[in-house]
């Protein structure tokens, strides 16, 4: 008999076993991946329910991250309060936005230590935001077990509290974070402090926060608050009473009294605050603002130079110094113009030039520190105009107009000032009218809106005075009336415009639209 080759028959079962093992291993890996994916999604769902900086919708496009980071570092250095842990919590969030996970966790550790040091009774609710931030940081680091550990800690605290999920510390910390992040968030911050005070009406920090944000909203971006509508005065007085060791709230009260033409009364609070904290930069900037508005310019500059030595990267401080030099410039200019001696005018022109250059340098320094500071751009452009550096002024206006996240109040101020520049520096009345119109169409009550309306009325009156048949003059006045809701007067003006320019389609359209609204 010949040999029978059994090798294939013997190896076939082993081959099948190997294939089965490979398939099983692949299935196991797939199941683990599915389980991990499922648990990761479950964890993400829990994270989204946490109340901390990562769920408060602090949008990166609404702030300048490096500038925010600098401010938080400065507050770490100078703030003296048991709530300082809030600054570290916020800074950890900023660190994570920069993907610096190590600094984020280190910063949260400091926040936790501060809470422990100021919280001997171990009240768990003070840790909620810190633990929530921890959970998110570890999630981004892909350390899901650590992330889950902090989610569990938060859940345990809520169980121990045995009450509703409404916690005053969370609302208060969110309120301060929104105030620090961006002016556009002031409205939401106000609501947070209201909720915090509803839960804990006597807390000094929440009273200070609420008074501060209401004060800022009343004068936000040049808004005008009538004395009869002013609510911050009583809130600030109440905050000073509940938190007498807070010098900043005293300075804000002084500024509000100054707004209400009670400068003498306000000065008392300024002096008290300065005595409490003579080297506290966050106080000094408000004290300097009080002195500048009282035309105590040299005193304001002295205070500001002390503050800027402490915080050399503060755009706010450099801007305030620039405003002081600008104020000195215009005060001195008015004095010189009132003096009939031409020799003295020539001599003093050097002094004026020095003040002008100091203001320009300060505004330029402001924008080095805070690139998106809209009002500093406007002030810089206006000062370039005053120095007859028209090309630089034009470039500065174009730069700030190109910002993509401008709010209405900012647009309104830019449009008016750009219109003024076009009319008086570039001698382009046509372009000026366009920008005055844009400013007027923004309904926020402000000085710029009033000034834009006056400018349009002045230009229309000049046109009509020069030529009683000037249709453009009547149409321009009609536009002002229409924008202000005075329809009958607007109709009257557009009818006159059509009388002298009967085939103007724009005037016909405006008149038809107005008649349809009545």
Coordinates of C-alpha atoms in Angstrom, one line a residue:
X1 CA 0.0 0.0 0.0
X2 CA 1.2 3.5 -0.6
X3 CA 1.6 6.1 2.1
X4 CA -1.5 8.1 3.1
X5 CA -0.8 11.8 3.8
X6 CA -2.9 12.6 6.9
X7 CA -1.3 16.0 7.6
X8 CA -4.1 18.1 6.1
X9 CA -6.8 16.0 7.9
X10 CA -4.9 16.3 11.2
X11 CA -4.3 20.1 10.9
X12 CA -7.8 21.1 9.8
X13 CA -9.4 20.9 13.3
X14 CA -6.5 23.0 14.7
X15 CA -6.8 25.6 12.0
X16 CA -10.5 25.9 12.7
X17 CA -9.7 26.4 16.4
X18 CA -7.2 29.1 15.7
X19 CA -9.7 30.9 13.5
X20 CA -12.3 30.7 16.2
X21 CA -9.9 32.1 18.7
X22 CA -9.0 35.1 16.5
X23 CA -12.7 35.8 15.8
X24 CA -13.4 35.6 19.6
X25 CA -10.6 38.0 20.4
X26 CA -11.8 40.4 17.8
X27 CA -15.4 40.2 19.2
X28 CA -14.1 40.7 22.7
X29 CA -12.1 43.8 21.7
X30 CA -15.2 45.1 19.8
X31 CA -17.4 44.6 22.9
X32 CA -14.9 46.4 25.1
X33 CA -14.8 49.3 22.7
X34 CA -18.6 49.4 22.6
X35 CA -18.8 49.3 26.3
X36 CA -16.1 52.0 26.7
X37 CA -17.9 54.1 24.1
X38 CA -21.2 53.7 25.8
X39 CA -19.7 54.5 29.2
X40 CA -18.0 57.6 27.8
X41 CA -21.2 58.8 26.3
X42 CA -23.0 58.2 29.7
X43 CA -20.2 60.1 31.4
X44 CA -20.5 63.0 29.0
X45 CA -24.2 63.1 29.8
X46 CA -23.5 63.4 33.5
X47 CA -20.9 66.1 32.9
X48 CA -23.3 68.2 30.9
X49 CA -25.6 68.3 34.0
X50 CA -22.9 69.7 36.2
X51 CA -23.0 73.4 37.2
X52 CA -19.6 74.8 36.5
X53 CA -17.6 76.9 34.1
X54 CA -17.7 74.3 31.4
X55 CA -21.5 74.4 31.2
X56 CA -22.0 78.1 31.7
X57 CA -21.7 78.9 28.0
X58 CA -18.7 81.2 28.3
X59 CA -18.1 81.6 24.5
X60 CA -14.5 82.0 23.6
X61 CA -15.3 84.5 20.7
X62 CA -16.7 86.9 23.3
X63 CA -13.4 87.5 25.1
X64 CA -9.7 87.8 24.5
X65 CA -8.3 84.7 26.2
X66 CA -4.8 86.0 26.9
X67 CA -6.2 89.3 28.3
X68 CA -8.7 87.3 30.5
X69 CA -5.8 85.1 31.8
X70 CA -3.7 88.2 32.7
X71 CA -6.6 89.7 34.6
X72 CA -7.2 86.5 36.5
X73 CA -3.5 86.2 37.4
X74 CA -3.6 89.8 38.7
X75 CA -6.7 89.0 40.8
X76 CA -4.9 86.0 42.3
X77 CA -2.1 88.4 43.4
X78 CA -4.2 91.2 44.8
X79 CA -7.6 90.0 45.8
X80 CA -8.0 89.5 49.6
X81 CA -11.2 87.6 50.2
X82 CA -12.4 84.2 51.3
X83 CA -13.9 83.8 47.8
X84 CA -10.6 83.9 46.1
X85 CA -11.0 80.2 45.2
X86 CA -13.5 81.4 42.5
X87 CA -10.6 83.1 40.7
X88 CA -8.7 79.8 40.6
X89 CA -11.7 77.9 39.4
X90 CA -12.1 80.4 36.5
X91 CA -8.4 80.3 35.7
X92 CA -8.5 76.5 35.5
X93 CA -11.2 76.9 32.8
X94 CA -9.0 79.4 31.0
X95 CA -6.0 77.0 31.2
X96 CA -8.1 74.2 29.7
X97 CA -9.2 76.4 26.8
X98 CA -5.5 76.7 26.1
X99 CA -5.1 72.9 26.5
X100 CA -2.7 73.3 29.4
X101 CA -4.2 70.4 31.4
X102 CA -1.4 70.3 34.0
X103 CA -1.8 73.9 35.0
X104 CA -5.6 73.4 35.0
X105 CA -5.4 70.6 37.6
X106 CA -2.8 72.4 39.7
X107 CA -5.0 75.5 39.8
X108 CA -8.0 73.5 40.9
X109 CA -5.9 72.0 43.7
X110 CA -5.1 75.5 44.9
X111 CA -8.8 76.4 44.8
X112 CA -9.6 73.2 46.8
X113 CA -7.0 74.1 49.4
X114 CA -8.5 77.7 49.8
X115 CA -11.9 76.3 50.3
X116 CA -10.7 73.9 52.9
X117 CA -8.8 76.7 54.7
X118 CA -11.9 79.0 54.8
X119 CA -14.4 76.2 55.3
X120 CA -13.6 74.4 58.6
X121 CA -17.1 73.1 59.0
X122 CA -16.7 71.3 55.7
X123 CA -19.9 72.6 54.0
X124 CA -19.9 70.6 50.8
X125 CA -21.7 73.0 48.5
X126 CA -18.6 75.3 48.3
X127 CA -16.8 72.5 46.5
X128 CA -19.5 71.9 43.8
X129 CA -18.1 74.1 41.1
X130 CA -14.5 73.1 41.8
X131 CA -15.4 69.4 41.6
X132 CA -17.4 70.0 38.4
X133 CA -14.4 71.7 36.8
X134 CA -12.1 68.7 37.9
X135 CA -14.5 66.3 36.2
X136 CA -14.4 68.2 32.9
X137 CA -10.6 68.6 33.0
X138 CA -10.0 64.9 33.5
X139 CA -12.6 64.1 30.8
X140 CA -10.6 66.2 28.3
X141 CA -7.4 64.4 29.5
X142 CA -9.2 61.1 28.7
X143 CA -8.8 60.0 32.3
X144 CA -12.4 58.9 32.5
X145 CA -12.2 57.1 35.8
X146 CA -10.9 60.2 37.5
X147 CA -13.6 62.2 35.7
X148 CA -16.3 59.8 37.0
X149 CA -14.8 60.0 40.5
X150 CA -15.5 63.8 40.6
X151 CA -19.0 63.4 39.1
X152 CA -19.7 60.9 42.0
X153 CA -18.3 63.5 44.5
X154 CA -20.8 66.1 43.2
X155 CA -23.7 63.6 43.4
X156 CA -22.7 62.7 47.0
X157 CA -22.7 66.3 48.1
X158 CA -26.2 66.8 46.7
X159 CA -27.4 63.7 48.6
X160 CA -25.9 65.0 51.8
X161 CA -27.5 68.4 51.4
X162 CA -30.9 66.6 51.2
X163 CA -32.5 69.7 49.7
X164 CA -33.2 71.2 46.3
X165 CA -30.5 71.6 43.6
X166 CA -30.6 75.4 44.0
X167 CA -27.4 76.5 45.7
X168 CA -26.5 80.2 46.4
X169 CA -22.7 79.5 46.1
X170 CA -23.2 78.2 42.5
X171 CA -25.3 81.2 41.4
X172 CA -22.9 83.6 43.1
X173 CA -19.8 82.1 41.6
X174 CA -21.5 82.0 38.1
X175 CA -22.5 85.7 38.6
X176 CA -18.9 86.8 39.3
X177 CA -17.5 84.7 36.4
X178 CA -20.0 86.3 34.0
X179 CA -19.0 89.8 35.2
X180 CA -15.3 89.0 34.7
X181 CA -15.8 87.4 31.3
X182 CA -17.4 90.1 29.2
X183 CA -19.7 93.1 29.4
X184 CA -22.2 91.3 27.2
X185 CA -22.9 88.9 30.0
X186 CA -23.9 91.5 32.6
X187 CA -27.6 90.8 32.2
X188 CA -27.2 87.1 32.9
X189 CA -24.9 87.9 35.8
X190 CA -27.6 90.1 37.3
X191 CA -30.0 87.2 37.2
X192 CA -27.5 84.9 38.9
X193 CA -27.0 87.3 41.8
X194 CA -30.7 87.8 42.2
X195 CA -31.1 84.0 42.5
X196 CA -28.2 83.8 44.9
X197 CA -29.7 86.5 47.1
X198 CA -33.1 84.8 47.0
X199 CA -31.5 81.8 48.7
X200 CA -29.2 83.8 51.0
X201 CA -30.3 87.5 51.3
X202 CA -27.7 88.5 53.8
X203 CA -24.5 87.2 52.1
X204 CA -22.2 90.2 51.7
X205 CA -20.5 88.9 48.6
X206 CA -23.7 88.4 46.7
X207 CA -25.0 91.8 47.7
X208 CA -21.7 93.4 46.5
X209 CA -22.0 91.4 43.2
X210 CA -25.6 92.4 42.6
X211 CA -25.0 96.1 43.3
X212 CA -21.8 96.0 41.1
X213 CA -23.5 94.5 38.1
X214 CA -26.6 96.8 38.3
X215 CA -24.3 99.8 38.5
X216 CA -22.4 98.7 35.4
X217 CA -25.6 98.0 33.5
X218 CA -26.9 101.5 34.2
X219 CA -23.9 103.0 32.5
X220 CA -23.0 100.2 30.1
X221 CA -21.3 101.4 26.9
X222 CA -22.4 105.1 27.4
X223 CA -26.0 104.4 28.3
X224 CA -27.7 107.2 30.2
X225 CA -29.6 106.4 33.4
X226 CA -32.1 109.0 34.7
X227 CA -31.9 109.7 38.4
X228 CA -35.6 108.5 38.7
X229 CA -34.6 105.2 37.1
X230 CA -31.4 104.6 39.1
X231 CA -31.6 101.5 41.2
X232 CA -27.9 100.9 41.9
X233 CA -27.6 103.7 44.5
X234 CA -29.7 102.0 47.2
X235 CA -28.1 98.6 46.2
X236 CA -24.6 100.0 46.6
X237 CA -25.5 101.6 49.9
X238 CA -26.9 98.3 51.1
X239 CA -23.8 96.5 49.9
X240 CA -21.5 98.9 51.8
X241 CA -23.5 98.4 54.9
X242 CA -23.3 94.6 54.6
X243 CA -19.7 94.5 53.4
X244 CA -17.9 97.4 55.0
X245 CA -14.5 95.8 54.3
X246 CA -15.0 96.0 50.5
X247 CA -13.3 99.2 49.4
X248 CA -14.3 98.7 45.7
X249 CA -18.0 98.8 46.4
X250 CA -17.4 102.1 48.3
X251 CA -15.7 103.5 45.3
X252 CA -18.6 102.5 43.0
X253 CA -21.0 104.2 45.4
X254 CA -18.9 107.3 45.2
X255 CA -19.0 107.2 41.4
X256 CA -22.8 106.8 41.4
X257 CA -23.2 109.7 43.8
X258 CA -21.0 111.7 41.4
X259 CA -23.3 110.7 38.5
X260 CA -26.2 112.2 40.5
X261 CA -24.3 115.5 41.0
X262 CA -23.4 114.6 44.7
X263 CA -19.6 114.7 44.3
X264 CA -19.0 116.0 47.8
X265 CA -20.8 113.1 49.4
X266 CA -19.1 110.7 47.1
X267 CA -15.6 112.0 48.0
X268 CA -16.1 110.9 51.6
X269 CA -16.5 107.3 50.4
X270 CA -13.5 107.6 48.1
X271 CA -11.3 108.7 51.0
X272 CA -12.6 105.9 53.3
X273 CA -11.9 103.4 50.6
X274 CA -8.3 104.7 50.0
X275 CA -7.6 104.6 53.7
X276 CA -8.6 101.0 53.7
X277 CA -6.6 99.8 50.7
X278 CA -4.1 102.4 49.5
X279 CA -2.2 99.9 47.2
X280 CA -5.1 97.9 45.8
X281 CA -5.2 98.5 42.0
X282 CA -8.8 97.5 41.5
X283 CA -9.8 100.2 43.9
X284 CA -7.3 102.8 42.6
X285 CA -8.7 102.7 39.1
X286 CA -12.1 103.8 40.3
X287 CA -10.7 106.4 42.6
X288 CA -8.8 107.8 39.7
X289 CA -11.9 107.9 37.6
X290 CA -13.7 109.8 40.3
X291 CA -10.9 112.4 40.5
X292 CA -10.7 112.7 36.7
X293 CA -14.4 113.4 36.4
X294 CA -14.1 116.0 39.2
X295 CA -11.3 117.6 37.0
X296 CA -8.7 116.7 39.7
X297 CA -6.5 115.5 36.9
X298 CA -3.1 115.5 38.5
X299 CA -4.4 113.6 41.5
X300 CA -6.0 111.1 39.2
X301 CA -2.7 110.6 37.3
X302 CA -0.8 110.1 40.6
X303 CA -3.2 107.4 41.6
X304 CA -3.2 105.7 38.2
X305 CA 0.6 105.7 38.1
X306 CA 0.7 103.9 41.4
X307 CA -1.8 101.3 40.1
X308 CA -0.1 100.7 36.8
X309 CA 3.2 100.1 38.6
X310 CA 1.3 97.2 40.3
X311 CA -0.4 95.9 37.2
X312 CA 1.7 97.1 34.2
X313 CA -0.3 95.0 31.7
X314 CA -3.7 96.5 32.6
X315 CA -5.3 97.9 29.4
X316 CA -8.0 99.6 31.6
X317 CA -5.3 101.5 33.6
X318 CA -3.4 102.7 30.5
X319 CA -6.7 103.8 29.0
X320 CA -7.6 105.8 32.1
X321 CA -4.2 107.5 32.0
X322 CA -4.8 108.3 28.4
X323 CA -8.1 109.8 29.2
X324 CA -6.4 112.0 31.9
X325 CA -3.9 113.3 29.4
X326 CA -6.6 113.9 26.9
X327 CA -8.6 115.9 29.5
X328 CA -5.6 118.0 30.4
X329 CA -5.0 118.6 26.6
X330 CA -8.5 120.0 26.0
X331 CA -8.6 122.0 29.2
X332 CA -5.3 123.6 28.3
X333 CA -6.3 124.1 24.7
X334 CA -9.4 126.0 25.8
X335 CA -7.3 128.2 28.1
X336 CA -4.9 129.0 25.3
X337 CA -7.6 129.7 22.7
X338 CA -9.1 132.1 25.2
X339 CA -5.9 134.0 25.5
X340 CA -5.4 136.7 22.8
X341 CA -1.6 136.8 23.0
X342 CA -0.2 135.0 19.9
X343 CA 3.3 134.7 21.4
X344 CA 1.9 132.7 24.3
X345 CA -0.2 130.6 21.9
X346 CA 3.0 129.6 20.0
X347 CA 4.9 128.8 23.3
X348 CA 2.0 126.8 24.7
X349 CA 1.6 124.8 21.5
X350 CA 4.6 122.7 22.6
X351 CA 2.8 121.9 25.9
X352 CA -0.3 120.9 24.0
X353 CA 1.7 118.7 21.7
X354 CA 3.3 117.0 24.7
X355 CA -0.1 116.3 26.2
X356 CA -1.4 115.0 22.9
X357 CA 1.5 112.6 22.4
X358 CA 1.2 111.3 26.0
X359 CA -2.5 110.6 25.3
X360 CA -1.7 108.8 22.0
X361 CA 1.0 106.7 23.6
X362 CA -1.3 105.6 26.4
X363 CA -4.1 104.7 24.0
X364 CA -1.6 102.8 21.9
X365 CA -0.3 101.0 25.0
X366 CA -3.9 100.1 25.9
X367 CA -4.4 98.3 22.6
X368 CA -1.2 96.4 23.1
X369 CA -2.6 95.1 26.3
X370 CA -6.2 94.7 25.2
X371 CA -6.4 94.4 21.4
X372 CA -10.2 94.2 21.3
X373 CA -11.0 97.2 23.5
X374 CA -13.5 99.0 21.3
X375 CA -13.6 102.3 23.1
X376 CA -9.8 102.6 23.2
X377 CA -9.8 102.3 19.4
X378 CA -12.3 105.1 19.2
X379 CA -10.4 107.3 21.6
X380 CA -7.1 106.6 19.7
X381 CA -8.7 107.5 16.4
X382 CA -10.1 110.7 17.7
X383 CA -6.8 111.7 19.2
X384 CA -5.1 110.9 15.9
X385 CA -7.6 113.3 14.3
X386 CA -6.8 116.0 16.9
X387 CA -3.1 115.6 16.1
X388 CA -4.0 115.8 12.4
X389 CA -2.7 112.3 11.7
X390 CA -5.7 111.6 9.5
X391 CA -4.4 108.5 7.8
X392 CA -3.8 106.8 11.2
X393 CA -7.2 107.9 12.3
X394 CA -8.9 106.4 9.2
X395 CA -7.0 103.1 9.7
X396 CA -8.0 102.9 13.3
X397 CA -11.7 103.5 12.5
X398 CA -11.6 100.8 9.7
X399 CA -9.9 98.4 12.1
X400 CA -12.5 98.7 14.8
X401 CA -15.4 98.6 12.4
X402 CA -14.2 95.3 11.1
X403 CA -14.6 93.6 14.5
X404 CA -17.2 90.8 14.1
X405 CA -18.8 90.8 17.6
X406 CA -19.6 94.4 18.0
X407 CA -22.7 95.1 20.1
X408 CA -25.2 97.9 19.3
X409 CA -23.8 100.4 21.9
X410 CA -20.3 99.9 20.5
X411 CA -21.5 100.4 16.9
X412 CA -23.4 103.5 17.8
X413 CA -20.3 105.1 19.3
X414 CA -18.1 104.2 16.4
X415 CA -20.6 105.4 13.8
X416 CA -21.1 108.8 15.5
X417 CA -17.3 109.4 15.9
X418 CA -16.5 108.2 12.4
X419 CA -19.2 110.5 11.0
X420 CA -17.7 113.4 12.9
X421 CA -14.3 112.6 11.5
X422 CA -15.7 112.4 8.0
X423 CA -17.5 115.7 8.3
X424 CA -14.9 117.9 10.0
X425 CA -11.5 116.2 9.1
X426 CA -12.2 114.7 5.7
X427 CA -14.8 117.4 4.7
X428 CA -17.1 114.7 3.4
X429 CA -20.6 115.6 4.4
X430 CA -22.1 112.8 2.3
X431 CA -20.2 110.1 4.2
X432 CA -20.8 111.8 7.5
X433 CA -24.6 111.7 7.0
X434 CA -24.4 108.0 6.3
X435 CA -22.6 107.3 9.6
X436 CA -24.8 109.7 11.6
X437 CA -27.9 107.8 10.2
X438 CA -26.5 104.5 11.2
X439 CA -25.9 105.7 14.7
X440 CA -29.4 107.2 15.0
X441 CA -31.0 104.0 13.8
X442 CA -29.6 102.1 16.8
X443 CA -32.3 102.8 19.4
X444 CA -30.2 102.5 22.5
X445 CA -30.4 105.8 24.4
X446 CA -26.9 107.4 24.6
X447 CA -25.0 110.6 24.1
X448 CA -23.8 109.4 20.7
X449 CA -27.4 108.9 19.5
X450 CA -28.4 112.4 20.7
X451 CA -25.3 113.9 19.0
X452 CA -26.0 112.0 15.8
X453 CA -29.6 113.4 15.8
X454 CA -28.3 116.9 16.4
X455 CA -25.8 116.6 13.6
X456 CA -28.4 115.4 11.1
X457 CA -30.8 118.2 12.1
X458 CA -28.0 120.8 11.8
X459 CA -27.1 119.6 8.3
X460 CA -30.7 119.5 7.1
X461 CA -31.3 123.0 8.5
X462 CA -28.2 124.3 6.8
X463 CA -29.3 122.8 3.5
X464 CA -32.8 124.3 3.7
X465 CA -31.5 127.6 4.9
X466 CA -29.1 127.8 1.9
X467 CA -31.9 126.7 -0.5
X468 CA -35.6 126.6 0.5
X469 CA -36.1 124.2 -2.4
X470 CA -33.5 121.7 -1.2
X471 CA -35.3 118.3 -1.3
X472 CA -32.4 116.5 0.3
X473 CA -32.6 118.8 3.4
X474 CA -36.3 117.9 3.9
X475 CA -35.7 114.2 3.2
X476 CA -32.9 114.2 5.8
X477 CA -35.2 115.8 8.4
X478 CA -37.9 113.3 7.4
X479 CA -35.5 110.5 8.1
X480 CA -34.9 111.9 11.6
X481 CA -38.6 112.1 12.4
X482 CA -39.3 108.7 11.0
X483 CA -36.5 107.1 13.0
X484 CA -37.8 108.6 16.2
X485 CA -41.3 107.4 15.5
X486 CA -42.7 110.9 14.7
X487 CA -44.7 109.8 11.6
X488 CA -46.8 112.8 10.9
X489 CA -43.8 115.2 10.9
X490 CA -41.9 112.7 8.8
X491 CA -44.7 112.6 6.2
X492 CA -44.8 116.4 6.1
X493 CA -41.1 116.5 5.4
X494 CA -41.1 113.8 2.6
X495 CA -44.1 115.5 1.0
X496 CA -42.0 118.7 0.8
X497 CA -39.0 116.7 -0.5
X498 CA -41.2 115.3 -3.3
X499 CA -42.6 118.7 -4.1
X500 CA -39.0 119.8 -5.1
X501 CA -37.9 116.4 -6.5
X502 CA -41.2 114.8 -7.7
X503 CA -39.6 111.8 -9.5
X504 CA -37.4 110.6 -6.6
X505 CA -38.3 106.9 -6.1
X506 CA -36.8 106.7 -2.7
X507 CA -38.9 109.6 -1.4
X508 CA -42.0 108.1 -2.9
X509 CA -41.2 104.7 -1.2
X510 CA -40.6 106.4 2.2
X511 CA -43.8 108.3 2.0
X512 CA -45.9 105.3 1.0
X513 CA -44.4 103.3 3.8
X514 CA -45.2 106.0 6.4
X515 CA -48.8 106.5 5.2
X516 CA -49.4 102.7 5.4
X517 CA -48.3 102.7 9.1
X518 CA -51.0 105.3 10.1

